[in-house]
Structure formats: structure tokens, C-alpha cells
Amino acid sequence: MKNKRDSREKILQTASRLFQLQGYHATGLNQIIKESGAPKGSLYHYFPNGKEELAIEAVKYTALFIENKMKQTLDSCSDPIEAIQLFIRETASQFDNPETIEGIPVGLVASETALLSEQLREVCMNAFKSWESIFTEKLVQNGYELEVAQKASMLINTMIEGGIMLSITQQNKSYLLLIEEQIPHLIRKKG
């Protein structure tokens, strides 16, 4: 049972990484099979509906990975502004070694597939909403009004997604670090 779960996990990890870095269309099933080391039959056993089903599961996998990382980072710091800045810095630090990037949000897959696959659009939308809700929760716990927290969280998530896209394109984390610097101007301290 463990080997079967490991095969599925390896396929998901590999697909998630490749979809994040190369996009949906540039990532082929043969590349996923080769890089994951899983037998070809495993891919079709776990994802019988093919690439779209695998991409949906990969987005969910990535979303959960990022959600857990966000919660852990935000919980490690009581001040919400400092906590959000820390999360952005940790995200930016991945660009020090681009070949080992993992857990980069799903913007590339979303932009490629939103008009082509309603299921992929929805799973990406749900990922974005879940991340925004984590920021919102942190702000509300620290005395911010719900509406203010929701708007700030939407803006923060949008900036991070854009910063990631520009950082990938420019192979430079300075965009994310600029966003991190601006968080105190975007969210005023309570108290």
C-alpha cells in the first residue's frame, strides 16, 4: 500500500513542480513519468482521465502545500504585518536557487488554462481564495475589520502572484522584496 501511495505522491510532486515552472502546455506526461521515476501505468492508474485530471490534483496538492506553509509562517509571528512580510521573504528566498523552487503559487497554470478548462479554473480560483482567507484570518485575529482584512488580503495575494511571475521572468527576487517592503504602507498597524 505504501509503494502505491509513494508512486502517486511522486507523480503529484513532479507534476506540481513542472506545471509551476513550465506551465500546463509545456509539460508532457512522458516528462512527468520520466522525472518522477514512476511506471507509465501508474500515471494512468491514478489519473485515468489524463493530463487535465493530473493538473487538477497537482494544483490542489500545490495549494495545500502553500496553505500549510502560509499558516506555519503566519503563526510563527504575532504581528500580522511582520508575519506577512516573513512569508513574502521566505517565498522570495526560493529564487536564490531557482532549480529547487517548490510551492510557487499556481498563477502560470491558471493563466494558461482558465479559458480552456472550467475545472482547472475553479481549482485555481479556490486555491487563491484559500490563501486570501489565511491572510484575512490573521488580520481579523489582530483586530482588523473583516471587510478591510478581506480587501487587504486580496491585494496582498494579487501582489505576491504578480511578484512571483515577474521574479520568474526576470530570474530576480527583487520584485517580491519590494512587495515585502510595502506591506506596512498597505496595512496600517492597529493600536
PDB file of C-alpha atoms in Angstrom:
ATOM      1  CA  MET A   1       0.000   0.000   0.000  1.00  0.00           C
ATOM      2  CA  LYS A   2       2.817   2.431   0.873  1.00  0.00           C
ATOM      3  CA  ASN A   3       4.567   1.914  -2.504  1.00  0.00           C
ATOM      4  CA  LYS A   4       1.336   2.729  -4.325  1.00  0.00           C
ATOM      5  CA  ARG A   5       0.883   5.881  -2.278  1.00  0.00           C
ATOM      6  CA  ASP A   6       4.552   6.780  -2.855  1.00  0.00           C
ATOM      7  CA  SER A   7       4.109   6.397  -6.634  1.00  0.00           C
ATOM      8  CA  ARG A   8       1.065   8.670  -6.646  1.00  0.00           C
ATOM      9  CA  GLU A   9       2.881  11.166  -4.404  1.00  0.00           C
ATOM     10  CA  LYS A  10       5.966  11.191  -6.661  1.00  0.00           C
ATOM     11  CA  ILE A  11       3.817  11.760  -9.720  1.00  0.00           C
ATOM     12  CA  LEU A  12       1.962  14.622  -7.989  1.00  0.00           C
ATOM     13  CA  GLN A  13       5.168  16.227  -6.696  1.00  0.00           C
ATOM     14  CA  THR A  14       6.788  16.056 -10.111  1.00  0.00           C
ATOM     15  CA  ALA A  15       3.702  17.263 -11.975  1.00  0.00           C
ATOM     16  CA  SER A  16       3.197  20.117  -9.496  1.00  0.00           C
ATOM     17  CA  ARG A  17       6.797  21.297  -9.871  1.00  0.00           C
ATOM     18  CA  LEU A  18       6.770  21.051 -13.653  1.00  0.00           C
ATOM     19  CA  PHE A  19       3.386  22.746 -14.070  1.00  0.00           C
ATOM     20  CA  GLN A  20       4.564  25.578 -11.804  1.00  0.00           C
ATOM     21  CA  LEU A  21       7.839  26.080 -13.652  1.00  0.00           C
ATOM     22  CA  GLN A  22       6.943  25.224 -17.253  1.00  0.00           C
ATOM     23  CA  GLY A  23       3.188  25.643 -17.362  1.00  0.00           C
ATOM     24  CA  TYR A  24       0.459  23.253 -18.366  1.00  0.00           C
ATOM     25  CA  HIS A  25       1.043  23.119 -22.108  1.00  0.00           C
ATOM     26  CA  ALA A  26       4.839  22.802 -21.961  1.00  0.00           C
ATOM     27  CA  THR A  27       4.688  19.887 -19.526  1.00  0.00           C
ATOM     28  CA  GLY A  28       4.158  16.495 -21.093  1.00  0.00           C
ATOM     29  CA  LEU A  29       3.029  13.296 -19.447  1.00  0.00           C
ATOM     30  CA  ASN A  30       6.161  11.489 -20.644  1.00  0.00           C
ATOM     31  CA  GLN A  31       8.336  14.092 -18.914  1.00  0.00           C
ATOM     32  CA  ILE A  32       6.338  13.660 -15.691  1.00  0.00           C
ATOM     33  CA  ILE A  33       6.711   9.884 -15.868  1.00  0.00           C
ATOM     34  CA  LYS A  34      10.425  10.096 -16.588  1.00  0.00           C
ATOM     35  CA  GLU A  35      11.230  12.653 -13.875  1.00  0.00           C
ATOM     36  CA  SER A  36       9.031  11.007 -11.239  1.00  0.00           C
ATOM     37  CA  GLY A  37      10.515   7.567 -11.880  1.00  0.00           C
ATOM     38  CA  ALA A  38       7.018   6.094 -11.759  1.00  0.00           C
ATOM     39  CA  PRO A  39       5.944   3.399 -14.194  1.00  0.00           C
ATOM     40  CA  LYS A  40       3.805   4.707 -17.063  1.00  0.00           C
ATOM     41  CA  GLY A  41       0.902   2.548 -15.944  1.00  0.00           C
ATOM     42  CA  SER A  42       0.891   4.291 -12.555  1.00  0.00           C
ATOM     43  CA  LEU A  43       0.072   7.646 -14.070  1.00  0.00           C
ATOM     44  CA  TYR A  44      -2.936   6.271 -15.899  1.00  0.00           C
ATOM     45  CA  HIS A  45      -3.940   4.162 -12.901  1.00  0.00           C
ATOM     46  CA  TYR A  46      -4.079   7.151 -10.554  1.00  0.00           C
ATOM     47  CA  PHE A  47      -5.210   9.694 -13.126  1.00  0.00           C
ATOM     48  CA  PRO A  48      -7.343   7.752 -15.638  1.00  0.00           C
ATOM     49  CA  ASN A  49      -8.725  10.927 -17.206  1.00  0.00           C
ATOM     50  CA  GLY A  50      -5.263  12.059 -18.231  1.00  0.00           C
ATOM     51  CA  LYS A  51      -3.399  15.324 -18.066  1.00  0.00           C
ATOM     52  CA  GLU A  52      -6.293  17.573 -17.051  1.00  0.00           C
ATOM     53  CA  GLU A  53      -7.142  15.364 -14.065  1.00  0.00           C
ATOM     54  CA  LEU A  54      -3.468  15.239 -13.088  1.00  0.00           C
ATOM     55  CA  ALA A  55      -3.233  19.043 -13.352  1.00  0.00           C
ATOM     56  CA  ILE A  56      -6.312  19.481 -11.155  1.00  0.00           C
ATOM     57  CA  GLU A  57      -4.826  17.218  -8.497  1.00  0.00           C
ATOM     58  CA  ALA A  58      -1.431  18.919  -8.847  1.00  0.00           C
ATOM     59  CA  VAL A  59      -2.999  22.343  -8.271  1.00  0.00           C
ATOM     60  CA  LYS A  60      -4.792  21.002  -5.186  1.00  0.00           C
ATOM     61  CA  TYR A  61      -1.503  19.486  -3.996  1.00  0.00           C
ATOM     62  CA  THR A  62       0.353  22.771  -4.507  1.00  0.00           C
ATOM     63  CA  ALA A  63      -2.466  24.776  -2.914  1.00  0.00           C
ATOM     64  CA  LEU A  64      -2.380  22.628   0.219  1.00  0.00           C
ATOM     65  CA  PHE A  65       1.429  22.807   0.376  1.00  0.00           C
ATOM     66  CA  ILE A  66       1.330  26.611   0.205  1.00  0.00           C
ATOM     67  CA  GLU A  67      -1.602  26.813   2.611  1.00  0.00           C
ATOM     68  CA  ASN A  68       0.312  24.802   5.221  1.00  0.00           C
ATOM     69  CA  LYS A  69       3.450  26.868   4.652  1.00  0.00           C
ATOM     70  CA  MET A  70       1.476  30.112   4.988  1.00  0.00           C
ATOM     71  CA  LYS A  71      -0.229  29.019   8.204  1.00  0.00           C
ATOM     72  CA  GLN A  72       3.059  27.897   9.725  1.00  0.00           C
ATOM     73  CA  THR A  73       4.806  31.146   8.800  1.00  0.00           C
ATOM     74  CA  LEU A  74       1.953  33.427   9.848  1.00  0.00           C
ATOM     75  CA  ASP A  75       1.533  31.548  13.137  1.00  0.00           C
ATOM     76  CA  SER A  76       5.230  31.999  13.919  1.00  0.00           C
ATOM     77  CA  CYS A  77       4.883  35.758  14.303  1.00  0.00           C
ATOM     78  CA  SER A  78       2.223  37.543  16.355  1.00  0.00           C
ATOM     79  CA  ASP A  79       2.310  40.831  14.424  1.00  0.00           C
ATOM     80  CA  PRO A  80       0.333  40.349  11.181  1.00  0.00           C
ATOM     81  CA  ILE A  81       2.410  42.835   9.196  1.00  0.00           C
ATOM     82  CA  GLU A  82       5.669  41.176  10.202  1.00  0.00           C
ATOM     83  CA  ALA A  83       4.145  37.727   9.615  1.00  0.00           C
ATOM     84  CA  ILE A  84       3.070  38.604   6.057  1.00  0.00           C
ATOM     85  CA  GLN A  85       6.458  40.172   5.377  1.00  0.00           C
ATOM     86  CA  LEU A  86       8.156  36.996   6.623  1.00  0.00           C
ATOM     87  CA  PHE A  87       6.022  34.843   4.322  1.00  0.00           C
ATOM     88  CA  ILE A  88       6.940  37.019   1.333  1.00  0.00           C
ATOM     89  CA  ARG A  89      10.661  36.939   2.241  1.00  0.00           C
ATOM     90  CA  GLU A  90      10.543  33.140   2.536  1.00  0.00           C
ATOM     91  CA  THR A  91       8.825  32.933  -0.848  1.00  0.00           C
ATOM     92  CA  ALA A  92      11.435  35.277  -2.350  1.00  0.00           C
ATOM     93  CA  SER A  93      14.308  33.251  -0.886  1.00  0.00           C
ATOM     94  CA  GLN A  94      13.427  30.408  -3.243  1.00  0.00           C
ATOM     95  CA  PHE A  95      14.759  32.492  -6.102  1.00  0.00           C
ATOM     96  CA  ASP A  96      18.274  32.181  -4.648  1.00  0.00           C
ATOM     97  CA  ASN A  97      18.317  28.657  -6.159  1.00  0.00           C
ATOM     98  CA  PRO A  98      15.719  28.643  -8.962  1.00  0.00           C
ATOM     99  CA  GLU A  99      16.335  24.982  -9.817  1.00  0.00           C
ATOM    100  CA  THR A 100      14.974  23.955  -6.409  1.00  0.00           C
ATOM    101  CA  ILE A 101      11.861  26.149  -6.403  1.00  0.00           C
ATOM    102  CA  GLU A 102       8.830  24.439  -4.918  1.00  0.00           C
ATOM    103  CA  GLY A 103       5.474  25.625  -3.761  1.00  0.00           C
ATOM    104  CA  ILE A 104       5.254  28.565  -6.098  1.00  0.00           C
ATOM    105  CA  PRO A 105       1.605  29.504  -6.464  1.00  0.00           C
ATOM    106  CA  VAL A 106      -0.482  28.402  -9.395  1.00  0.00           C
ATOM    107  CA  GLY A 107      -0.614  31.586 -11.463  1.00  0.00           C
ATOM    108  CA  LEU A 108       1.058  30.081 -14.507  1.00  0.00           C
ATOM    109  CA  VAL A 109      -1.371  27.158 -14.703  1.00  0.00           C
ATOM    110  CA  ALA A 110      -4.302  29.495 -14.026  1.00  0.00           C
ATOM    111  CA  SER A 111      -3.363  31.932 -16.774  1.00  0.00           C
ATOM    112  CA  GLU A 112      -2.840  29.145 -19.307  1.00  0.00           C
ATOM    113  CA  THR A 113      -5.958  27.121 -18.619  1.00  0.00           C
ATOM    114  CA  ALA A 114      -8.683  29.378 -17.181  1.00  0.00           C
ATOM    115  CA  LEU A 115     -10.375  29.881 -20.546  1.00  0.00           C
ATOM    116  CA  LEU A 116      -9.864  26.282 -21.664  1.00  0.00           C
ATOM    117  CA  SER A 117     -10.907  24.222 -18.653  1.00  0.00           C
ATOM    118  CA  GLU A 118     -13.643  25.192 -16.234  1.00  0.00           C
ATOM    119  CA  GLN A 119     -12.443  22.566 -13.743  1.00  0.00           C
ATOM    120  CA  LEU A 120      -8.879  23.900 -13.735  1.00  0.00           C
ATOM    121  CA  ARG A 121     -10.152  27.475 -13.498  1.00  0.00           C
ATOM    122  CA  GLU A 122     -12.241  26.572 -10.460  1.00  0.00           C
ATOM    123  CA  VAL A 123      -9.471  24.691  -8.668  1.00  0.00           C
ATOM    124  CA  CYS A 124      -7.057  27.608  -9.228  1.00  0.00           C
ATOM    125  CA  MET A 125      -9.702  30.098  -8.061  1.00  0.00           C
ATOM    126  CA  ASN A 126     -10.265  28.033  -4.913  1.00  0.00           C
ATOM    127  CA  ALA A 127      -6.524  27.990  -4.231  1.00  0.00           C
ATOM    128  CA  PHE A 128      -6.330  31.787  -4.499  1.00  0.00           C
ATOM    129  CA  LYS A 129      -9.375  32.186  -2.239  1.00  0.00           C
ATOM    130  CA  SER A 130      -7.951  29.830   0.394  1.00  0.00           C
ATOM    131  CA  TRP A 131      -4.680  31.794   0.540  1.00  0.00           C
ATOM    132  CA  GLU A 132      -6.559  35.082   0.809  1.00  0.00           C
ATOM    133  CA  SER A 133      -8.646  33.657   3.644  1.00  0.00           C
ATOM    134  CA  ILE A 134      -5.482  32.783   5.580  1.00  0.00           C
ATOM    135  CA  PHE A 135      -4.259  36.385   5.339  1.00  0.00           C
ATOM    136  CA  THR A 136      -7.758  37.612   6.233  1.00  0.00           C
ATOM    137  CA  GLU A 137      -7.913  35.375   9.293  1.00  0.00           C
ATOM    138  CA  LYS A 138      -4.546  36.638  10.528  1.00  0.00           C
ATOM    139  CA  LEU A 139      -5.640  40.260  10.161  1.00  0.00           C
ATOM    140  CA  VAL A 140      -9.056  39.712  11.793  1.00  0.00           C
ATOM    141  CA  GLN A 141      -7.414  37.905  14.721  1.00  0.00           C
ATOM    142  CA  ASN A 142      -5.377  41.052  15.233  1.00  0.00           C
ATOM    143  CA  GLY A 143      -8.271  43.494  15.337  1.00  0.00           C
ATOM    144  CA  TYR A 144      -8.816  44.438  11.703  1.00  0.00           C
ATOM    145  CA  GLU A 145     -12.381  44.758  10.482  1.00  0.00           C
ATOM    146  CA  LEU A 146     -13.441  41.869   8.244  1.00  0.00           C
ATOM    147  CA  GLU A 147     -14.043  43.980   5.121  1.00  0.00           C
ATOM    148  CA  VAL A 148     -10.717  45.792   5.492  1.00  0.00           C
ATOM    149  CA  ALA A 149      -8.929  42.470   6.084  1.00  0.00           C
ATOM    150  CA  GLN A 150     -10.558  40.849   3.038  1.00  0.00           C
ATOM    151  CA  LYS A 151      -9.640  43.711   0.712  1.00  0.00           C
ATOM    152  CA  ALA A 152      -6.074  43.867   2.021  1.00  0.00           C
ATOM    153  CA  SER A 153      -5.723  40.087   1.670  1.00  0.00           C
ATOM    154  CA  MET A 154      -6.954  40.154  -1.909  1.00  0.00           C
ATOM    155  CA  LEU A 155      -4.485  42.899  -2.747  1.00  0.00           C
ATOM    156  CA  ILE A 156      -1.593  41.146  -0.956  1.00  0.00           C
ATOM    157  CA  ASN A 157      -2.274  37.856  -2.719  1.00  0.00           C
ATOM    158  CA  THR A 158      -2.521  39.626  -6.080  1.00  0.00           C
ATOM    159  CA  MET A 159       0.771  41.410  -5.471  1.00  0.00           C
ATOM    160  CA  ILE A 160       2.502  38.177  -4.441  1.00  0.00           C
ATOM    161  CA  GLU A 161       1.232  36.346  -7.531  1.00  0.00           C
ATOM    162  CA  GLY A 162       2.392  39.180  -9.778  1.00  0.00           C
ATOM    163  CA  GLY A 163       5.700  39.398  -7.926  1.00  0.00           C
ATOM    164  CA  ILE A 164       6.276  35.691  -8.410  1.00  0.00           C
ATOM    165  CA  MET A 165       5.529  35.931 -12.116  1.00  0.00           C
ATOM    166  CA  LEU A 166       7.944  38.848 -12.531  1.00  0.00           C
ATOM    167  CA  SER A 167      10.579  37.145 -10.363  1.00  0.00           C
ATOM    168  CA  ILE A 168      10.381  34.023 -12.503  1.00  0.00           C
ATOM    169  CA  THR A 169      10.561  36.068 -15.699  1.00  0.00           C
ATOM    170  CA  GLN A 170      13.431  38.259 -14.534  1.00  0.00           C
ATOM    171  CA  GLN A 171      15.138  35.490 -12.517  1.00  0.00           C
ATOM    172  CA  ASN A 172      15.339  38.028  -9.733  1.00  0.00           C
ATOM    173  CA  LYS A 173      13.601  38.159  -6.345  1.00  0.00           C
ATOM    174  CA  SER A 174      13.708  41.960  -6.079  1.00  0.00           C
ATOM    175  CA  TYR A 175      10.030  42.253  -7.080  1.00  0.00           C
ATOM    176  CA  LEU A 176       8.929  40.154  -4.130  1.00  0.00           C
ATOM    177  CA  LEU A 177      11.255  42.012  -1.786  1.00  0.00           C
ATOM    178  CA  LEU A 178       9.765  45.323  -2.950  1.00  0.00           C
ATOM    179  CA  ILE A 179       6.289  43.979  -2.168  1.00  0.00           C
ATOM    180  CA  GLU A 180       7.519  42.862   1.254  1.00  0.00           C
ATOM    181  CA  GLU A 181       8.791  46.405   1.941  1.00  0.00           C
ATOM    182  CA  GLN A 182       5.403  47.899   1.023  1.00  0.00           C
ATOM    183  CA  ILE A 183       3.265  45.772   3.360  1.00  0.00           C
ATOM    184  CA  PRO A 184       3.481  48.234   6.302  1.00  0.00           C
ATOM    185  CA  HIS A 185       2.254  51.011   3.959  1.00  0.00           C
ATOM    186  CA  LEU A 186      -0.608  48.847   2.769  1.00  0.00           C
ATOM    187  CA  ILE A 187      -1.719  47.666   6.214  1.00  0.00           C
ATOM    188  CA  ARG A 188      -1.688  50.187   8.990  1.00  0.00           C
ATOM    189  CA  LYS A 189      -0.734  48.913  12.442  1.00  0.00           C
ATOM    190  CA  LYS A 190      -3.597  48.548  14.913  1.00  0.00           C
ATOM    191  CA  GLY A 191      -3.468  50.081  18.341  1.00  0.00           C
TER     192      GLY A 191
END
